[in-house]
Tab-separated table of C-alpha atoms in Angstrom:
chain	number	residue	atom	x	y	z
F	1	MET	CA	-0.004	-0.012	0.001
F	2	SER	CA	1.242	3.469	-0.731
F	3	ALA	CA	0.472	6.855	0.670
F	4	ASP	CA	0.362	10.232	-0.962
F	5	THR	CA	3.277	12.198	0.530
F	6	PHE	CA	2.957	15.216	-1.741
F	7	ALA	CA	3.460	18.433	0.244
F	8	PRO	CA	2.250	21.675	-1.350
F	9	SER	CA	4.391	24.781	-1.565
F	10	LEU	CA	4.111	25.998	2.013
F	11	PRO	CA	4.277	29.470	3.450
F	12	ALA	CA	7.133	30.454	5.767
F	13	ALA	CA	6.622	28.392	8.911
F	14	ALA	CA	7.939	28.387	12.424
F	15	GLU	CA	10.269	25.499	13.038
F	16	LEU	CA	10.728	23.442	16.181
F	17	SER	CA	13.165	20.689	16.932
F	18	ALA	CA	13.399	18.077	19.657
F	19	ASP	CA	14.940	14.739	20.430
F	20	ALA	CA	11.520	13.130	20.209
F	21	ALA	CA	8.183	14.354	18.803
F	22	VAL	CA	5.136	12.531	20.152
F	23	VAL	CA	1.946	13.023	18.114
F	24	GLY	CA	-1.168	12.446	20.205
F	25	ALA	CA	-1.678	13.149	23.894
F	26	GLY	CA	-3.918	10.215	24.811
F	27	PRO	CA	-2.812	7.480	27.225
F	28	ALA	CA	-0.084	6.066	24.909
F	29	GLY	CA	1.358	9.436	23.945
F	30	LEU	CA	1.380	10.696	27.514
F	31	ALA	CA	3.044	7.487	28.773
F	32	ALA	CA	5.697	7.659	26.042
F	33	ALA	CA	6.397	11.371	26.543
F	34	LEU	CA	6.751	10.931	30.310
F	35	GLU	CA	9.197	8.046	30.040
F	36	LEU	CA	11.269	9.788	27.364
F	37	ALA	CA	11.518	12.977	29.360
F	38	ARG	CA	12.429	11.114	32.507
F	39	GLY	CA	15.200	9.448	30.477
F	40	GLY	CA	16.694	12.827	29.692
F	41	LEU	CA	15.386	13.487	26.143
F	42	ASP	CA	13.925	16.765	24.952
F	43	VAL	CA	10.336	15.886	24.146
F	44	LEU	CA	7.705	17.754	22.158
F	45	LEU	CA	4.073	16.515	22.521
F	46	LEU	CA	1.573	17.696	19.907
F	47	ASP	CA	-2.175	17.157	20.114
F	48	GLU	CA	-5.073	18.600	18.182
F	49	GLN	CA	-7.364	18.856	21.230
F	50	ALA	CA	-7.509	21.890	23.501
F	51	GLU	CA	-6.182	19.883	26.454
F	52	PRO	CA	-4.036	16.739	26.655
F	53	GLY	CA	-5.704	13.468	27.658
F	54	GLY	CA	-7.184	12.121	24.436
F	55	GLN	CA	-10.662	10.672	24.324
F	56	TYR	CA	-10.078	8.327	27.222
F	57	TYR	CA	-8.750	10.912	29.690
F	58	ARG	CA	-10.840	13.784	28.368
F	59	ARG	CA	-11.899	15.921	31.318
F	60	PRO	CA	-15.513	17.125	31.495
F	61	GLY	CA	-16.388	20.808	31.557
F	62	PRO	CA	-16.226	22.898	34.696
F	63	GLU	CA	-19.876	22.519	35.601
F	64	VAL	CA	-19.731	18.716	35.425
F	65	LEU	CA	-16.425	18.700	37.366
F	66	ASP	CA	-17.992	20.760	40.140
F	67	ALA	CA	-21.100	18.554	40.216
F	68	VAL	CA	-19.752	15.014	39.941
F	69	GLY	CA	-15.951	15.321	39.697
F	70	ASP	CA	-13.544	13.831	37.196
F	71	HIS	CA	-14.560	10.231	36.351
F	72	ARG	CA	-10.921	9.368	35.458
F	73	PRO	CA	-8.712	11.484	37.781
F	74	GLU	CA	-5.673	9.351	37.005
F	75	GLY	CA	-5.590	11.078	33.604
F	76	GLY	CA	-5.173	14.470	35.176
F	77	ARG	CA	-2.392	13.160	37.402
F	78	LEU	CA	-0.607	11.683	34.378
F	79	VAL	CA	-0.834	15.010	32.489
F	80	ALA	CA	0.568	16.815	35.523
F	81	ARG	CA	3.543	14.435	35.686
F	82	VAL	CA	4.182	14.939	31.985
F	83	ARG	CA	4.291	18.695	32.406
F	84	ALA	CA	6.447	18.438	35.527
F	85	ALA	CA	8.941	16.258	33.622
F	86	GLY	CA	9.599	19.154	31.243
F	87	VAL	CA	7.742	17.925	28.196
F	88	ARG	CA	6.823	20.753	25.837
F	89	VAL	CA	3.070	20.285	25.355
F	90	LEU	CA	1.509	21.926	22.269
F	91	SER	CA	-2.260	21.529	22.600
F	92	GLY	CA	-4.539	22.568	19.775
F	93	HIS	CA	-1.835	21.779	17.189
F	94	THR	CA	-2.929	19.566	14.305
F	95	VAL	CA	-0.316	17.420	12.546
F	96	TRP	CA	-1.744	17.250	9.051
F	97	GLY	CA	1.067	15.990	6.868
F	98	VAL	CA	4.715	15.057	6.361
F	99	ASP	CA	7.215	16.915	4.172
F	100	ASP	CA	8.870	15.197	1.249
F	101	ASP	CA	11.840	14.177	3.397
F	102	ARG	CA	9.381	11.836	5.240
F	103	ARG	CA	10.766	13.087	8.521
F	104	THR	CA	9.549	16.671	9.000
F	105	LEU	CA	6.045	16.888	10.455
F	106	LEU	CA	3.735	19.584	9.104
F	107	ALA	CA	1.399	21.071	11.673
F	108	ALA	CA	-0.933	23.976	12.205
F	109	SER	CA	-1.342	26.022	15.373
F	110	PRO	CA	-4.769	26.787	16.917
F	111	GLY	CA	-4.808	29.991	14.858
F	112	GLY	CA	-3.821	28.188	11.624
F	113	ALA	CA	-0.197	29.259	11.548
F	114	ALA	CA	2.109	26.807	9.814
F	115	LEU	CA	4.631	24.848	11.903
F	116	ARG	CA	7.360	22.418	10.958
F	117	VAL	CA	8.638	19.942	13.539
F	118	ARG	CA	11.878	18.020	13.194
F	119	ALA	CA	12.926	15.321	15.648
F	120	ARG	CA	15.363	12.450	15.808
F	121	TRP	CA	12.514	10.149	16.887
F	122	VAL	CA	8.810	10.297	15.994
F	123	VAL	CA	6.218	8.532	18.091
F	124	ALA	CA	2.803	8.272	16.442
F	125	ALA	CA	0.150	7.943	19.124
F	126	THR	CA	-2.716	9.018	16.930
F	127	GLY	CA	-5.328	6.746	18.475
F	128	ALA	CA	-8.340	5.179	16.820
F	129	TYR	CA	-11.763	6.109	15.528
F	130	GLU	CA	-15.075	4.246	15.643
F	131	ARG	CA	-15.931	1.713	13.005
F	132	SER	CA	-19.202	2.721	11.421
F	133	VAL	CA	-21.198	0.572	9.026
F	134	PRO	CA	-24.054	2.261	7.090
F	135	PHE	CA	-27.682	1.166	7.258
F	136	PRO	CA	-30.813	2.757	5.856
F	137	GLY	CA	-31.600	5.892	7.884
F	138	TRP	CA	-28.175	6.293	9.494
F	139	GLN	CA	-28.064	9.877	8.217
F	140	LEU	CA	-31.011	10.924	10.403
F	141	PRO	CA	-30.396	13.368	13.285
F	142	GLY	CA	-30.311	11.360	16.516
F	143	VAL	CA	-28.195	8.558	15.007
F	144	VAL	CA	-24.733	8.749	16.593
F	145	THR	CA	-21.792	6.567	17.453
F	146	PRO	CA	-21.500	5.071	20.932
F	147	GLY	CA	-18.309	7.045	21.560
F	148	LEU	CA	-20.086	10.349	20.922
F	149	ALA	CA	-22.922	9.306	23.209
F	150	GLN	CA	-20.511	8.439	25.992
F	151	HIS	CA	-18.539	11.674	25.546
F	152	MET	CA	-21.659	13.820	25.637
F	153	SER	CA	-22.962	11.918	28.679
F	154	ALA	CA	-19.670	12.628	30.486
F	155	GLU	CA	-20.214	16.304	29.662
F	156	GLY	CA	-23.604	16.197	31.286
F	157	VAL	CA	-25.556	16.349	28.011
F	158	ARG	CA	-28.586	14.172	27.506
F	159	LEU	CA	-28.824	13.454	23.777
F	160	GLY	CA	-32.309	11.902	23.907
F	161	ARG	CA	-35.007	10.403	26.084
F	162	ARG	CA	-35.235	6.862	24.762
F	163	ALA	CA	-32.326	5.034	23.123
F	164	VAL	CA	-31.069	1.808	21.594
F	165	VAL	CA	-27.328	1.027	21.745
F	166	ALA	CA	-26.212	-1.352	18.983
F	167	GLY	CA	-23.235	-2.753	17.114
F	168	SER	CA	-20.585	-5.040	18.508
F	169	GLY	CA	-17.919	-5.077	21.170
F	170	PRO	CA	-17.600	-4.667	24.975
F	171	PHE	CA	-17.851	-0.875	24.657
F	172	LEU	CA	-21.614	-1.054	24.166
F	173	LEU	CA	-22.380	-1.966	27.807
F	174	PRO	CA	-20.586	0.966	29.501
F	175	VAL	CA	-22.120	3.352	26.922
F	176	ALA	CA	-25.574	2.120	27.795
F	177	CYS	CA	-24.816	2.597	31.502
F	178	ALA	CA	-23.534	6.116	30.850
F	179	LEU	CA	-26.802	6.995	29.098
F	180	LEU	CA	-28.779	5.626	32.072
F	181	GLU	CA	-26.813	7.902	34.380
F	182	ARG	CA	-27.995	10.891	32.330
F	183	GLY	CA	-31.629	9.915	32.616
F	184	VAL	CA	-31.960	8.318	29.202
F	185	ARG	CA	-34.309	5.331	29.025
F	186	VAL	CA	-32.306	2.621	27.230
F	187	ALA	CA	-34.758	0.274	25.524
F	188	ALA	CA	-32.217	-2.304	24.430
F	189	VAL	CA	-28.593	-3.156	23.694
F	190	ALA	CA	-28.213	-5.063	20.400
F	191	GLU	CA	-24.979	-7.064	20.018
F	192	ALA	CA	-24.159	-8.611	16.620
F	193	GLY	CA	-22.429	-11.603	18.184
F	194	ARG	CA	-23.132	-13.950	21.029
F	195	PRO	CA	-20.387	-13.051	23.510
F	196	TYR	CA	-22.560	-13.450	26.575
F	197	THR	CA	-23.636	-16.998	25.798
F	198	PRO	CA	-21.789	-19.666	27.852
F	199	GLY	CA	-19.239	-21.554	25.829
F	200	PRO	CA	-15.549	-22.516	25.616
F	201	ALA	CA	-14.461	-19.030	24.597
F	202	ALA	CA	-16.393	-17.407	27.420
F	203	LEU	CA	-14.713	-19.666	29.979
F	204	GLY	CA	-11.445	-17.850	29.227
F	205	ALA	CA	-12.830	-14.772	31.022
F	206	LEU	CA	-12.373	-16.620	34.310
F	207	ARG	CA	-8.651	-15.919	34.016
F	208	PHE	CA	-9.409	-12.187	34.303
F	209	PRO	CA	-11.563	-11.809	37.465
F	210	ALA	CA	-11.296	-7.998	37.594
F	211	ARG	CA	-12.560	-7.616	34.030
F	212	LEU	CA	-15.249	-10.194	34.674
F	213	ALA	CA	-16.436	-8.261	37.725
F	214	GLU	CA	-16.560	-5.075	35.646
F	215	LEU	CA	-18.650	-6.813	33.002
F	216	ALA	CA	-20.968	-8.207	35.686
F	217	SER	CA	-21.453	-4.733	37.194
F	218	TYR	CA	-22.534	-3.359	33.797
F	219	ALA	CA	-24.900	-6.248	33.185
F	220	ALA	CA	-26.447	-5.941	36.651
F	221	ARG	CA	-27.016	-2.205	36.191
F	222	LEU	CA	-28.710	-2.759	32.850
F	223	ALA	CA	-30.875	-5.518	34.304
F	224	ARG	CA	-32.011	-3.281	37.165
F	225	HIS	CA	-33.200	-0.730	34.623
F	226	GLY	CA	-35.003	-3.298	32.509
F	227	VAL	CA	-32.699	-2.971	29.517
F	228	ARG	CA	-33.086	-5.848	27.115
F	229	LEU	CA	-29.872	-7.429	25.810
F	230	HIS	CA	-30.347	-8.807	22.292
F	231	GLN	CA	-27.550	-11.052	20.921
F	232	ASP	CA	-27.037	-12.009	17.242
F	233	THR	CA	-28.898	-8.768	16.495
F	234	VAL	CA	-28.132	-5.694	14.344
F	235	VAL	CA	-29.908	-2.522	13.270
F	236	ALA	CA	-31.591	-3.084	9.905
F	237	ARG	CA	-33.156	0.413	9.565
F	238	ALA	CA	-33.669	3.671	11.339
F	239	HIS	CA	-37.107	5.251	10.749
F	240	GLY	CA	-38.050	8.903	10.895
F	241	ALA	CA	-38.669	12.129	9.043
F	242	ASP	CA	-36.811	15.044	10.602
F	243	ARG	CA	-34.965	12.836	13.120
F	244	VAL	CA	-34.846	9.200	14.169
F	245	GLU	CA	-38.170	7.943	15.600
F	246	ALA	CA	-37.738	4.178	15.628
F	247	ALA	CA	-35.252	1.390	14.932
F	248	THR	CA	-35.843	-2.050	13.499
F	249	LEU	CA	-33.572	-4.816	14.831
F	250	VAL	CA	-33.034	-8.118	12.985
F	251	ARG	CA	-31.049	-11.263	13.475
F	252	PHE	CA	-27.479	-10.939	12.156
F	253	SER	CA	-27.531	-14.659	11.259
F	254	ASP	CA	-30.964	-14.356	9.614
F	255	PRO	CA	-31.719	-10.800	8.454
F	256	GLY	CA	-35.245	-11.808	7.504
F	257	GLU	CA	-36.131	-12.343	11.170
F	258	VAL	CA	-37.225	-9.172	12.922
F	259	VAL	CA	-36.186	-9.201	16.578
F	260	ALA	CA	-37.839	-5.986	17.711
F	261	ARG	CA	-38.815	-2.488	16.705
F	262	HIS	CA	-38.168	0.150	19.344
F	263	ASP	CA	-39.492	3.705	19.413
F	264	VAL	CA	-36.392	5.896	20.037
F	265	ASP	CA	-35.120	9.399	19.617
F	266	LEU	CA	-31.483	8.307	20.041
F	267	LEU	CA	-29.753	5.465	18.240
F	268	CYS	CA	-26.090	4.730	19.027
F	269	VAL	CA	-24.411	2.306	16.584
F	270	GLY	CA	-20.795	1.306	16.291
F	271	TYR	CA	-18.690	-1.790	15.633
F	272	GLY	CA	-15.572	-1.235	17.653
F	273	PHE	CA	-12.518	0.918	16.744
F	274	ARG	CA	-10.115	1.230	13.843
F	275	PRO	CA	-6.476	2.327	14.283
F	276	GLN	CA	-5.515	5.666	12.777
F	277	ALA	CA	-2.458	4.556	10.831
F	278	ASP	CA	-2.445	7.365	8.271
F	279	LEU	CA	0.453	9.301	9.812
F	280	ALA	CA	2.582	6.142	9.864
F	281	GLN	CA	1.828	5.599	6.183
F	282	LEU	CA	2.840	9.123	5.276
F	283	LEU	CA	6.119	8.593	7.173
F	284	GLY	CA	6.771	5.690	4.829
F	285	CYS	CA	6.150	2.863	7.285
F	286	ALA	CA	5.202	-0.562	5.920
F	287	VAL	CA	1.625	-1.576	6.688
F	288	ASP	CA	-0.419	-4.756	6.536
F	289	ARG	CA	-4.039	-5.738	6.509
F	290	ASP	CA	-5.089	-7.300	9.794
F	291	PRO	CA	-6.841	-10.554	8.748
F	292	ALA	CA	-9.203	-10.453	11.746
F	293	THR	CA	-10.277	-6.830	11.542
F	294	GLY	CA	-9.578	-5.875	7.945
F	295	ASP	CA	-7.861	-2.723	9.211
F	296	THR	CA	-4.628	-1.204	7.943
F	297	VAL	CA	-2.034	-1.671	10.687
F	298	PRO	CA	1.696	-0.707	10.747
F	299	ARG	CA	4.216	-3.504	10.701
F	300	LEU	CA	5.908	-3.198	14.130
F	301	THR	CA	8.352	-4.846	16.483
F	302	PRO	CA	7.033	-5.787	19.974
F	303	ALA	CA	8.325	-2.412	21.194
F	304	GLY	CA	6.394	-0.552	18.484
F	305	ARG	CA	9.261	0.267	16.151
F	306	ALA	CA	8.122	0.604	12.528
F	307	SER	CA	9.948	-0.356	9.358
F	308	VAL	CA	11.269	3.229	9.240
F	309	PRO	CA	13.811	3.040	12.058
F	310	HIS	CA	13.149	6.456	13.639
F	311	VAL	CA	9.355	5.946	13.811
F	312	TYR	CA	7.403	4.219	16.537
F	313	VAL	CA	3.640	3.631	16.520
F	314	VAL	CA	1.934	3.093	19.870
F	315	GLY	CA	-1.446	2.857	21.529
F	316	GLU	CA	-4.595	2.365	19.531
F	317	ALA	CA	-2.798	3.431	16.334
F	318	ALA	CA	-0.922	0.111	16.565
F	319	GLY	CA	-4.229	-1.819	16.875
F	320	ALA	CA	-7.203	-1.091	19.108
F	321	ALA	CA	-6.800	-2.894	22.436
F	322	GLY	CA	-7.921	-0.499	25.184
F	323	ALA	CA	-6.344	2.074	27.462
F	324	PRO	CA	-4.242	-0.294	29.663
F	325	THR	CA	-2.557	-1.700	26.558
F	326	ALA	CA	-2.087	1.792	25.140
F	327	LEU	CA	-0.269	2.927	28.295
F	328	ALA	CA	2.016	-0.133	28.206
F	329	ARG	CA	2.763	0.313	24.496
F	330	GLY	CA	3.713	3.941	25.087
F	331	ARG	CA	6.169	3.002	27.833
F	332	ALA	CA	7.620	0.102	25.820
F	333	ALA	CA	8.396	2.370	22.825
F	334	ALA	CA	9.991	5.006	25.074
F	335	LEU	CA	12.190	2.462	26.813
F	336	ASP	CA	13.307	1.122	23.391
F	337	ILE	CA	14.105	4.643	22.181
F	338	LEU	CA	16.100	5.372	25.341
F	339	ALA	CA	18.084	2.155	24.845
F	340	ALA	CA	18.788	3.085	21.220
F	341	SER	CA	19.862	6.571	22.349
F	342	GLY	CA	22.463	5.152	24.693
F	343	ARG	CA	20.439	5.880	27.805
F	344	ALA	CA	19.972	2.341	28.937
F	345	PRO	CA	16.749	2.008	30.950
F	346	ASP	CA	16.348	-0.271	33.957
F	347	ARG	CA	16.283	-3.869	32.698
F	348	GLY	CA	13.991	-4.945	35.464
F	349	ALA	CA	11.449	-2.313	34.386
F	350	ARG	CA	11.570	-3.658	30.831
F	351	ARG	CA	11.047	-7.256	32.017
F	352	ARG	CA	8.099	-6.274	34.221
F	353	LEU	CA	6.548	-4.351	31.360
F	354	ALA	CA	6.977	-7.310	29.033
F	355	VAL	CA	5.096	-9.532	31.484
F	356	ARG	CA	2.337	-6.924	31.772
F	357	MET	CA	2.005	-6.623	28.007
F	358	ALA	CA	1.845	-10.405	27.604
F	359	SER	CA	-1.080	-10.514	30.064
F	360	LEU	CA	-2.844	-7.661	28.255
F	361	ALA	CA	-2.311	-9.417	24.911
F	362	ARG	CA	-4.007	-12.562	26.262
F	363	PHE	CA	-7.035	-10.474	27.246
F	364	THR	CA	-7.142	-8.879	23.808
F	365	ARG	CA	-7.115	-12.284	22.171
F	366	LEU	CA	-9.957	-13.414	24.482
F	367	THR	CA	-12.057	-10.382	23.523
F	368	ALA	CA	-11.387	-11.053	19.822
F	369	ALA	CA	-12.532	-14.633	20.255
F	370	LEU	CA	-15.773	-13.613	21.978
F	371	TYR	CA	-16.977	-10.999	19.477
F	372	PRO	CA	-17.467	-11.275	15.695
F	373	ALA	CA	-14.395	-10.604	13.582
F	374	PRO	CA	-14.898	-7.233	11.847
F	375	ALA	CA	-13.290	-8.611	8.696
F	376	GLU	CA	-16.275	-10.920	8.361
F	377	LEU	CA	-18.931	-8.737	10.038
F	378	VAL	CA	-18.501	-5.570	7.998
F	379	PRO	CA	-18.635	-7.179	4.518
F	380	ALA	CA	-21.724	-9.184	5.585
F	381	LEU	CA	-23.514	-6.021	6.647
F	382	ALA	CA	-22.391	-4.111	3.547
F	383	ARG	CA	-23.680	-6.778	1.202
F	384	ARG	CA	-27.195	-6.361	2.659
F	385	LEU	CA	-27.318	-2.609	1.961
F	386	PRO	CA	-30.079	-1.678	-0.486
F	387	GLY	CA	-28.881	0.363	-3.465
F	388	SER	CA	-30.680	3.494	-2.214
F	389	ALA	CA	-28.907	3.505	1.169
F	390	LEU	CA	-26.389	6.277	1.671
F	391	VAL	CA	-22.824	5.086	2.140
F	392	CYS	CA	-21.023	8.466	2.083
F	393	ARG	CA	-23.052	10.993	3.992
F	394	CYS	CA	-20.642	13.859	3.262
F	395	GLU	CA	-21.027	13.525	-0.543
F	396	CYS	CA	-24.468	11.847	-0.590
F	397	VAL	CA	-23.229	8.715	-2.427
F	398	THR	CA	-25.431	5.613	-2.313
F	399	ALA	CA	-24.503	1.953	-2.103
F	400	GLY	CA	-25.816	1.466	-5.647
F	401	ALA	CA	-23.505	4.182	-6.972
F	402	VAL	CA	-20.470	2.604	-5.194
F	403	ARG	CA	-21.334	-0.866	-6.554
F	404	GLY	CA	-21.706	0.532	-10.048
F	405	ALA	CA	-18.318	2.292	-9.916
F	406	ALA	CA	-16.678	-0.809	-8.439
F	407	ALA	CA	-18.072	-2.988	-11.259
F	408	ALA	CA	-16.692	-0.655	-13.969
F	409	ALA	CA	-13.385	-1.337	-15.655
F	410	GLY	CA	-10.619	-0.667	-13.133
F	411	GLY	CA	-13.138	-0.044	-10.388
F	412	SER	CA	-11.882	-2.705	-7.988
F	413	ASP	CA	-9.306	-0.240	-6.710
F	414	VAL	CA	-10.680	1.876	-3.824
F	415	PRO	CA	-9.091	5.101	-5.129
F	416	ALA	CA	-10.815	4.462	-8.454
F	417	VAL	CA	-14.183	4.096	-6.704
F	418	LYS	CA	-13.518	7.322	-4.834
F	419	GLY	CA	-12.634	9.102	-8.063
F	420	GLY	CA	-15.747	7.801	-9.789
F	421	THR	CA	-18.212	8.642	-7.069
F	422	ARG	CA	-16.544	11.134	-4.648
F	423	ALA	CA	-17.315	8.702	-1.833
F	424	GLY	CA	-14.815	9.212	0.978
F	425	MET	CA	-13.807	12.716	-0.217
F	426	GLY	CA	-15.864	14.705	2.297
F	427	LEU	CA	-14.908	16.314	5.585
F	428	CYS	CA	-14.645	13.000	7.454
F	429	GLN	CA	-12.103	11.785	4.832
F	430	ALA	CA	-13.618	8.301	4.795
F	431	ARG	CA	-13.417	7.819	8.559
F	432	GLU	CA	-17.204	7.178	8.593
F	433	CYS	CA	-17.780	5.451	5.235
F	434	GLY	CA	-14.372	3.807	4.844
F	435	PRO	CA	-15.232	0.347	6.083
F	436	ALA	CA	-18.283	0.060	3.838
F	437	LEU	CA	-16.439	1.617	0.908
F	438	GLU	CA	-13.735	-1.028	1.213
F	439	ALA	CA	-16.285	-3.827	1.649
F	440	LEU	CA	-18.429	-2.781	-1.323
F	441	ARG	CA	-15.629	-2.645	-3.883
F	442	ALA	CA	-15.514	-5.383	-6.474
F	443	ASP	CA	-13.096	-8.272	-5.900
F	444	GLY	CA	-10.010	-7.994	-7.987
F	445	PRO	CA	-6.489	-6.530	-8.110
F	446	GLY	CA	-5.587	-3.217	-6.571
F	447	THR	CA	-5.653	-1.819	-3.088
F	448	GLY	CA	-8.652	-2.651	-0.942
F	449	ALA	CA	-8.021	0.083	1.620
F	450	VAL	CA	-8.668	3.804	1.699
F	451	PRO	CA	-5.137	5.285	1.329
F	452	ALA	CA	-3.702	8.065	3.462
F	453	ARG	CA	-3.750	11.471	1.862
F	454	VAL	CA	-2.452	14.955	2.685
F	455	PRO	CA	-3.891	16.780	4.527
F	456	LEU	CA	-4.752	14.213	7.200
F	457	ARG	CA	-7.240	16.597	8.767
F	458	PRO	CA	-9.279	19.567	7.517
F	459	LEU	CA	-7.235	22.690	8.276
F	460	PRO	CA	-7.348	26.441	7.746
F	461	LEU	CA	-6.135	27.611	4.336
F	462	ALA	CA	-3.623	29.889	6.145
F	463	ALA	CA	-1.691	26.777	7.146
F	464	VAL	CA	-1.019	26.078	3.423
F	465	LEU	CA	-1.307	29.453	1.715
F	466	GLY	CA	-0.088	31.738	4.430
F	467	PRO	CA	-1.855	34.766	5.916
F	468	ALA	CA	-4.019	37.012	3.790
F	469	PRO	CA	-2.461	40.320	2.558
F	470	GLY	CA	-2.297	42.799	5.380
F	471	GLU	CA	-2.359	40.150	8.098
F	472	ASP	CA	0.559	39.328	10.298
F	473	ALA	CA	2.433	36.180	9.380
């Protein structure tokens, strides 16, 4: 797979240098930055959000903090340690590309000013985004991803009065509980697989009593509120005029069997998380297709080192596996960088971390065994889409149009489908429609993944063209 590394003629930009540049201030990026700084390196941490912490450690607004406190205070403590260690934290700075040397990061400040960052080491901790799969009616207001629903609930916002949470993965249960805490009546949780049915795979959970207790607490809370848990069930259609009014649920194994129809004004649907590997691709790192998820993932050593020797990929960008694994991956990469820099870290710390990561990897494999493999789930759902269903909401491209373009000569290549339909060319840059776009393409030669392109994020024109005449540079 290749990535477009073309960098436009840029305006004069401020330049920063450091021993290590860490992109992304979530759990993995924070852990890596802290370990590197403690090891004596000059570290620059860039993140597009207003405050460090990422999605996992995102702090609620002042009113919610005063009312209920910070639900993950350990994140605030980690950020404080990072700052105290001397890390230069640049919040609100978006890394949107890589210069033609495949080493210099191109970024934009909160005001849109251009910035170039050069570092001996680059740590990509760019996180993940939710895996969305289209269905008829998913463009209606009131249809959101589970992650958005959880985030807004943490901010004290009630998105609706009656909801269904659907998709696949362990994330659905805590999201449903978060909605209940905000006074939303959750009618049902619909899981595409059968992870909560006793069986050989489920017995593996006994090796992780803390995680099992957490799962039991979510299940008990849902049961107390009368929330129905449907397994082998997916959303077939969202109904409504100006916003979602109802959702029809069907068997995943038999889409002709209607399980239930619930009246709702909030529908949260998501199928897990996809790693954001686009920065790694622009840096020239080799990538593979994960056979279980179908996702593009960087080819890495156990410590997170990519095929480009000065680049490390950590956290969810290396493969979605949860915050504890992200923290461990960040530390492992930092310790490896310190060793390569001649600042040999404590060998005992590296051994203990290796044991920790092995345990976390076993839990990740257990989770993967319990829930449907996205590489099989997403194509199955995409094949059922009627031709009139929207696939790309940004550009209003239907499943029928994508299938038609894919069936044309040369259409089996995803970039060709994009060029023929404009699917995946909107503001989300295929983050929403990408899985379906890849699944709907015709079988044949060519790339089956949405390639990375510059800019990685929408950005102000000033970051590329410079300030308007009369404005200060």
